[in-house]
Amino acid sequence: MDEIELGTTGETVSPLCLGTMRFGSSTNLEVSRAILDRYYDAGGRFLDTANIYGTGVGDPGESESELILGEWMSDRGNRDDLFVATKIGFEYDDVPRSLDPDLVKREVEKSLNRLDTDYIDLVYAHVDDRETPLEETLTAFDRLIESGKVRHIGASNYYGWRLARANTLATERGFTPFSCVQPRYSYLTPHRDADFDPQRPATDELVSYCDEHDLTMLPYSPLLGGCYGREDRPIPDGYVTTENRLKMEAVQDIADRKDATGNQVALAWMVQRDAPTIPVIGCSTVDQLEENLAALELNLTAPDRSRLDGIETLGGLS
Ligand SMILES: NC(=O)c1ccc[n+]([C@@H]2O[C@H](COP(=O)([O-])OP(=O)(O)OC[C@H]3O[C@@H](n4cnc5c(N)ncnc54)[C@H](OP(=O)(O)O)[C@@H]3O)[C@@H](O)[C@H]2O)c1
């Protein structure tokens, strides 16, 4: 798996990041570990978790996903080979939704413990917090970076203008800026009235800001539950439009022609964007993972690309 640069971090990472949101909850321990093993053996080194993933399953307030990753890394002795991302800021258990400096410090310490590591490669602000001044949150992250406990920071579910404000402030005041962005993003475009709150879909403005400032985009829910290749998964709510029906036909035609699946075409479309884009893939079986890894080998031709991109979209994201 050829690595690619990650935003402004100066590091290289795997071109597909393994999302572990369901580990320890709907994906049991045994399958979670089998998925981790297969991803690692295929050369994957980029893991995505969060302090809220799998809370409410085991001990109160504990992220089962982080615990599973921590135990697996410790058993395999491979922590230093991996690039581990987690996220803080959403509410869970008795922890409020916030990026207050004390909470940032406390939540990172808890994640370090669960992940059984001295450092986290990337910590995302999982959600924007309009109550806490940006400089207070950025100062808290800076202290963690200075202490070596956190290496880089990213932003998830931010509006483009808030991200621009945070990174402008960082430049002016000498804080570490957000170096990459994790929005909701897929080949199908949501309709204008779709509301996924508190999730924030990528907008033209966010994408253009990222492209202009070399911030890698790491789309989450890139397959919209696998809808590009499963009869049991219709186009999801918020995406039912004429354009998206045409998009689905184009995906299926290209998949049939290439003896691939629709989900592979949707992932290939994403990783072959002009601007660096790393999908955060979710899989609940090793077979799904195999299929998604194989998407890296699927080359879309210029005519395939122009057909996929030529279908009118509300925002024109491509
Ligand atoms: N930052 C955020 O706010 C945020 C939000 C959501 C997710 N995330 C991250 O993004 C990751 C992925 O999110 P997601 O699970 O919502 O992604 P998704 O791409 O929308 O859905 C993943 C699901 O699609 C199905 N699937 C995946 N590959 C398939 C294949 N090859 N064939 C058939 N079905 C397939 C599986 O559904 P079944 O399990 O039903 O079979 C799988 O669980 C998460 O693990 C997490 O790390 C971040």
Coordinates of C-alpha atoms and ligand atoms in Angstrom, one line a residue:
M1 CA 0.0 0.0 0.0
D2 CA 1.8 3.2 -1.1
E3 CA 1.6 5.9 1.5
I4 CA 0.6 9.4 0.8
E5 CA 1.3 12.7 2.5
L6 CA -1.1 13.7 5.3
G7 CA -2.1 17.4 5.1
T8 CA 0.5 19.7 6.6
T9 CA 1.8 17.1 9.0
G10 CA 4.9 16.3 6.9
E11 CA 4.1 12.6 7.5
T12 CA 3.0 9.9 5.1
V13 CA 0.1 7.6 5.9
S14 CA -1.9 4.7 4.3
P15 CA -4.3 5.8 1.5
L16 CA -7.2 4.1 3.2
C17 CA -7.7 4.7 6.9
L18 CA -9.5 2.0 8.9
G19 CA -12.5 3.3 10.8
T20 CA -13.2 1.4 14.0
M21 CA -16.5 3.1 15.2
R22 CA -18.4 -0.2 15.5
F23 CA -15.6 -2.2 17.2
G24 CA -16.7 -3.6 20.5
S25 CA -20.3 -2.7 19.8
S26 CA -22.0 -4.1 16.7
T27 CA -18.7 -5.7 15.5
N28 CA -17.6 -8.2 18.2
L29 CA -14.1 -8.4 19.6
E30 CA -13.1 -11.5 17.5
V31 CA -14.2 -9.9 14.2
S32 CA -12.7 -6.5 15.1
R33 CA -9.3 -8.2 15.7
A34 CA -9.6 -10.2 12.5
I35 CA -10.2 -6.9 10.6
L36 CA -7.3 -5.2 12.3
D37 CA -5.0 -8.2 11.5
R38 CA -6.0 -8.3 7.8
Y39 CA -5.7 -4.5 7.4
Y40 CA -2.2 -4.5 9.0
D41 CA -1.1 -7.6 7.0
A42 CA -2.2 -5.8 3.8
G43 CA 0.1 -2.9 4.7
G44 CA -2.5 -0.6 6.3
R45 CA -1.1 1.6 9.1
F46 CA -3.7 4.3 9.7
L47 CA -6.4 3.7 12.4
D48 CA -9.3 5.9 13.2
T49 CA -11.2 5.8 16.6
A50 CA -12.8 8.2 19.1
N51 CA -13.3 8.5 22.8
I52 CA -17.1 7.9 22.3
Y53 CA -16.9 4.8 20.0
G54 CA -18.3 1.8 21.9
T55 CA -19.1 3.7 25.1
G56 CA -22.2 2.4 26.7
V57 CA -21.2 -1.2 25.9
G58 CA -18.7 -2.2 28.6
D59 CA -17.6 -0.1 31.7
P60 CA -19.5 3.2 31.8
G61 CA -17.8 5.9 29.8
E62 CA -15.1 3.7 28.3
S63 CA -14.5 3.6 24.6
E64 CA -14.5 -0.1 23.7
S65 CA -13.0 0.8 20.3
E66 CA -10.0 2.5 21.9
L67 CA -9.6 -0.4 24.3
I68 CA -9.6 -3.0 21.5
L69 CA -7.0 -1.0 19.6
G70 CA -4.9 -0.6 22.7
E71 CA -4.9 -4.4 23.5
W72 CA -4.4 -5.4 19.8
M73 CA -1.4 -3.0 19.4
S74 CA 0.1 -4.2 22.7
D75 CA -0.3 -7.9 21.7
R76 CA 1.2 -7.4 18.3
G77 CA 3.8 -5.0 19.6
N78 CA 3.2 -2.7 16.6
R79 CA 2.3 0.6 18.1
D80 CA 5.2 2.5 16.6
D81 CA 4.4 1.2 13.1
L82 CA 1.0 2.7 13.2
F83 CA -0.6 6.2 12.8
V84 CA -3.4 6.3 15.3
A85 CA -6.1 9.0 15.2
T86 CA -8.7 9.5 17.9
K87 CA -11.3 12.3 18.5
I88 CA -12.6 14.2 21.5
G89 CA -15.4 16.8 22.0
F90 CA -18.7 15.0 21.6
E91 CA -20.8 14.3 24.7
Y92 CA -21.1 10.8 26.2
D93 CA -21.9 9.4 29.6
D94 CA -21.5 12.3 32.0
V95 CA -19.0 14.2 29.7
P96 CA -20.5 17.3 28.0
R97 CA -20.0 18.2 24.4
S98 CA -17.2 20.7 24.7
L99 CA -13.6 21.6 23.8
D100 CA -12.9 23.4 27.1
P101 CA -9.2 23.2 27.8
D102 CA -9.5 21.1 31.0
L103 CA -11.8 18.7 29.2
V104 CA -9.4 18.5 26.2
K105 CA -6.5 17.6 28.5
R106 CA -8.6 15.1 30.6
E107 CA -10.1 13.3 27.5
V108 CA -6.7 13.0 25.8
E109 CA -5.3 11.4 29.0
K110 CA -8.1 8.9 29.1
S111 CA -7.6 8.0 25.4
L112 CA -3.9 7.6 26.0
N113 CA -4.7 5.1 28.8
R114 CA -7.2 3.1 26.8
L115 CA -5.0 3.0 23.8
D116 CA -2.1 1.9 26.0
T117 CA 0.3 4.4 24.4
D118 CA 2.4 7.4 25.3
Y119 CA 1.4 9.4 22.3
I120 CA -1.5 9.8 19.8
D121 CA -0.5 10.7 16.3
L122 CA -3.6 12.7 15.5
V123 CA -6.3 14.1 17.7
Y124 CA -9.4 15.5 16.1
A125 CA -11.7 18.1 17.6
H126 CA -14.7 15.8 16.8
V127 CA -17.2 18.7 16.7
D128 CA -16.9 22.5 16.8
D129 CA -17.6 24.2 20.2
R130 CA -18.8 27.7 19.7
E131 CA -18.9 28.4 23.4
T132 CA -15.2 27.9 24.2
P133 CA -12.9 30.6 22.5
L134 CA -10.9 29.0 19.8
E135 CA -7.6 30.2 21.3
E136 CA -8.4 28.4 24.5
T137 CA -8.9 25.1 22.7
L138 CA -5.8 25.6 20.5
T139 CA -3.7 26.5 23.6
A140 CA -4.8 23.3 25.2
F141 CA -3.9 21.3 22.1
D142 CA -0.5 23.1 21.9
R143 CA 0.3 22.1 25.5
L144 CA -0.4 18.5 24.7
I145 CA 1.8 18.7 21.5
E146 CA 4.6 20.3 23.5
S147 CA 4.4 17.5 26.1
G148 CA 4.7 14.9 23.3
K149 CA 1.4 13.3 24.1
V150 CA -0.2 14.5 20.8
R151 CA 1.6 14.9 17.5
H152 CA -0.9 16.5 15.2
I153 CA -4.5 17.9 15.3
G154 CA -7.4 17.7 12.9
A155 CA -10.9 19.1 12.7
S156 CA -14.1 17.1 12.2
N157 CA -17.6 18.4 11.6
Y158 CA -16.4 22.0 11.2
Y159 CA -17.9 24.6 8.8
G160 CA -15.3 25.9 6.4
W161 CA -15.4 29.4 7.8
R162 CA -14.8 28.1 11.4
L163 CA -11.8 26.1 10.2
A164 CA -10.4 29.1 8.3
R165 CA -10.9 31.2 11.4
A166 CA -9.1 28.7 13.7
N167 CA -6.2 28.2 11.3
T168 CA -5.8 32.0 10.7
L169 CA -5.7 32.5 14.5
A170 CA -3.2 29.7 14.8
T171 CA -0.9 31.4 12.2
E172 CA -1.2 34.8 13.8
R173 CA -0.7 33.6 17.3
G174 CA 1.8 30.8 16.7
F175 CA -0.5 27.9 17.7
T176 CA -0.3 24.6 15.9
P177 CA -3.0 24.7 13.1
F178 CA -5.4 21.9 12.2
S179 CA -3.6 19.9 9.6
C180 CA -6.4 17.8 8.1
V181 CA -10.2 17.6 8.1
Q182 CA -12.7 14.8 8.6
P183 CA -16.1 15.6 7.1
R184 CA -19.1 13.5 6.0
Y185 CA -18.4 13.0 2.3
S186 CA -19.3 10.5 -0.4
Y187 CA -19.8 10.3 -4.2
L188 CA -23.6 11.0 -3.8
T189 CA -24.3 14.6 -2.8
P190 CA -26.8 15.3 -0.1
H191 CA -29.7 17.6 -1.0
R192 CA -29.6 21.1 0.3
D193 CA -32.2 20.6 3.0
A194 CA -30.7 17.4 4.4
D195 CA -29.9 17.8 8.1
F196 CA -27.3 15.4 9.6
D197 CA -26.7 17.6 12.7
P198 CA -24.3 17.3 14.5
Q199 CA -22.5 15.8 11.5
R200 CA -21.3 18.3 8.9
P201 CA -21.2 17.2 5.2
A202 CA -18.3 18.7 3.2
T203 CA -19.3 21.8 1.3
D204 CA -17.7 23.4 -1.7
E205 CA -16.3 26.0 0.6
L206 CA -14.7 23.5 2.9
V207 CA -13.3 21.5 0.0
S208 CA -11.9 24.6 -1.6
Y209 CA -10.3 25.7 1.6
C210 CA -8.7 22.3 2.1
D211 CA -7.4 22.2 -1.4
E212 CA -6.0 25.7 -1.2
H213 CA -4.2 25.1 2.1
D214 CA -3.0 21.6 1.6
L215 CA -5.3 20.1 4.2
T216 CA -6.0 16.5 3.4
M217 CA -9.7 15.5 3.5
L218 CA -10.5 12.3 5.3
P219 CA -14.1 11.6 4.4
Y220 CA -16.1 9.5 6.9
S221 CA -19.1 7.4 5.9
P222 CA -17.6 7.2 2.4
L223 CA -19.9 4.3 1.3
L224 CA -23.1 5.6 2.9
G225 CA -23.6 2.2 4.6
G226 CA -22.5 0.3 1.5
C227 CA -25.4 1.6 -0.6
Y228 CA -23.3 1.6 -3.8
G229 CA -23.3 -2.1 -4.0
R230 CA -26.1 -3.6 -2.0
E231 CA -29.7 -4.2 -2.8
D232 CA -30.6 -4.1 0.9
R233 CA -29.2 -0.5 1.1
P234 CA -31.3 2.0 -0.8
I235 CA -30.1 5.5 -1.4
P236 CA -30.1 6.9 2.2
D237 CA -32.4 9.6 3.5
G238 CA -31.1 13.0 2.6
Y239 CA -29.6 11.8 -0.7
V240 CA -32.7 10.8 -2.6
T241 CA -32.5 13.1 -5.7
T242 CA -32.7 12.7 -9.5
E243 CA -29.0 13.4 -9.8
N244 CA -28.1 10.7 -7.3
R245 CA -30.2 8.1 -9.1
L246 CA -28.2 9.0 -12.2
K247 CA -25.0 8.7 -10.3
M248 CA -26.0 5.3 -9.0
E249 CA -26.6 4.2 -12.6
A250 CA -23.2 5.5 -13.7
V251 CA -21.5 3.7 -10.7
Q252 CA -23.2 0.4 -11.6
D253 CA -22.4 0.6 -15.3
I254 CA -18.7 1.3 -14.6
A255 CA -18.7 -1.5 -12.0
D256 CA -20.2 -4.0 -14.4
R257 CA -17.8 -3.1 -17.1
K258 CA -14.8 -3.4 -14.8
D259 CA -16.0 -6.5 -13.1
A260 CA -15.9 -4.5 -9.8
T261 CA -18.5 -3.6 -7.3
G262 CA -20.3 -0.3 -6.9
N263 CA -18.7 0.3 -3.5
Q264 CA -15.2 -0.2 -5.1
V265 CA -16.1 2.4 -7.8
A266 CA -17.3 4.9 -5.2
L267 CA -14.0 4.4 -3.2
A268 CA -11.8 4.6 -6.4
W269 CA -13.6 7.8 -7.4
M270 CA -12.7 9.2 -4.0
V271 CA -9.0 8.2 -3.7
Q272 CA -8.4 9.3 -7.3
R273 CA -9.6 12.9 -6.7
D274 CA -7.0 15.5 -7.8
A275 CA -6.7 16.7 -4.2
P276 CA -5.4 14.2 -1.7
T277 CA -8.3 12.4 -0.1
I278 CA -8.1 9.4 2.4
P279 CA -11.5 7.6 3.0
V280 CA -12.1 6.5 6.5
I281 CA -13.6 3.1 5.7
G282 CA -15.9 1.2 8.0
C283 CA -16.2 -2.6 7.6
S284 CA -18.0 -5.2 9.7
T285 CA -16.5 -8.2 8.0
V286 CA -13.1 -9.2 6.7
D287 CA -14.7 -9.8 3.3
Q288 CA -15.9 -6.2 3.2
L289 CA -12.4 -5.0 4.1
E290 CA -10.9 -7.2 1.3
E291 CA -13.3 -5.7 -1.2
N292 CA -12.6 -2.1 -0.1
L293 CA -8.8 -2.7 -0.1
A294 CA -9.1 -3.9 -3.7
A295 CA -10.6 -0.6 -4.7
L296 CA -7.0 0.8 -4.5
E297 CA -6.3 -1.3 -7.6
L298 CA -9.3 -0.1 -9.6
N299 CA -8.2 2.5 -12.1
L300 CA -10.9 4.8 -13.4
T301 CA -10.2 6.0 -17.0
A302 CA -10.6 9.7 -18.0
P303 CA -14.0 8.9 -19.6
D304 CA -15.1 7.0 -16.5
R305 CA -14.1 10.0 -14.4
S306 CA -15.8 12.5 -16.6
R307 CA -19.0 10.5 -16.6
L308 CA -19.0 10.3 -12.8
D309 CA -18.2 13.9 -12.4
G310 CA -20.4 15.1 -15.3
I311 CA -23.6 14.4 -13.5
E312 CA -25.0 17.6 -12.1
T313 CA -24.5 18.0 -8.3
L314 CA -25.8 20.6 -6.1
G315 CA -22.4 21.7 -4.9
G316 CA -20.4 20.5 -7.9
L317 CA -18.0 18.7 -5.5
S318 CA -15.7 16.4 -7.4
Ligands
LIG1 N1 -16.0 12.2 12.5 C1 -17.2 11.7 12.5 O1 -18.1 12.4 13.0 C2 -17.5 10.3 12.1 C3 -18.8 9.9 11.9 C4 -19.1 8.6 11.4 C5 -18.0 7.8 11.1 N2 -16.7 8.2 11.3 C6 -15.6 7.3 11.0 O2 -15.7 6.8 9.7 C7 -15.7 5.4 9.7 C8 -16.6 4.8 8.7 O3 -17.9 5.3 8.9 P1 -19.2 4.5 8.5 O4 -19.2 3.2 9.2 O5 -20.4 5.4 8.7 O6 -18.9 4.3 6.9 P2 -19.8 3.9 5.7 O7 -18.9 3.8 4.5 O8 -21.0 4.8 5.5 O9 -20.5 2.5 6.1 C9 -19.7 1.4 6.5 C10 -20.7 0.2 6.4 O10 -21.0 0.0 5.0 C11 -21.1 -1.4 4.8 N3 -20.0 -1.8 3.9 C12 -18.7 -1.3 4.0 N4 -18.0 -1.9 3.0 C13 -18.8 -2.7 2.3 C14 -18.6 -3.5 1.2 N5 -17.5 -3.6 0.6 N6 -19.7 -4.2 0.7 C15 -20.9 -4.1 1.3 N7 -21.1 -3.3 2.4 C16 -20.1 -2.6 2.9 C17 -21.0 -2.1 6.1 O11 -22.4 -2.1 6.7 P3 -22.8 -3.3 7.6 O12 -22.0 -3.3 8.8 O13 -24.3 -3.0 7.9 O14 -22.6 -4.6 6.8 C18 -20.2 -1.1 6.9 O15 -20.3 -1.2 8.3 C19 -16.1 5.0 11.2 O16 -15.7 3.7 11.6 C20 -15.4 6.1 12.0 O17 -14.1 5.8 12.2 C21 -16.5 9.5 11.8

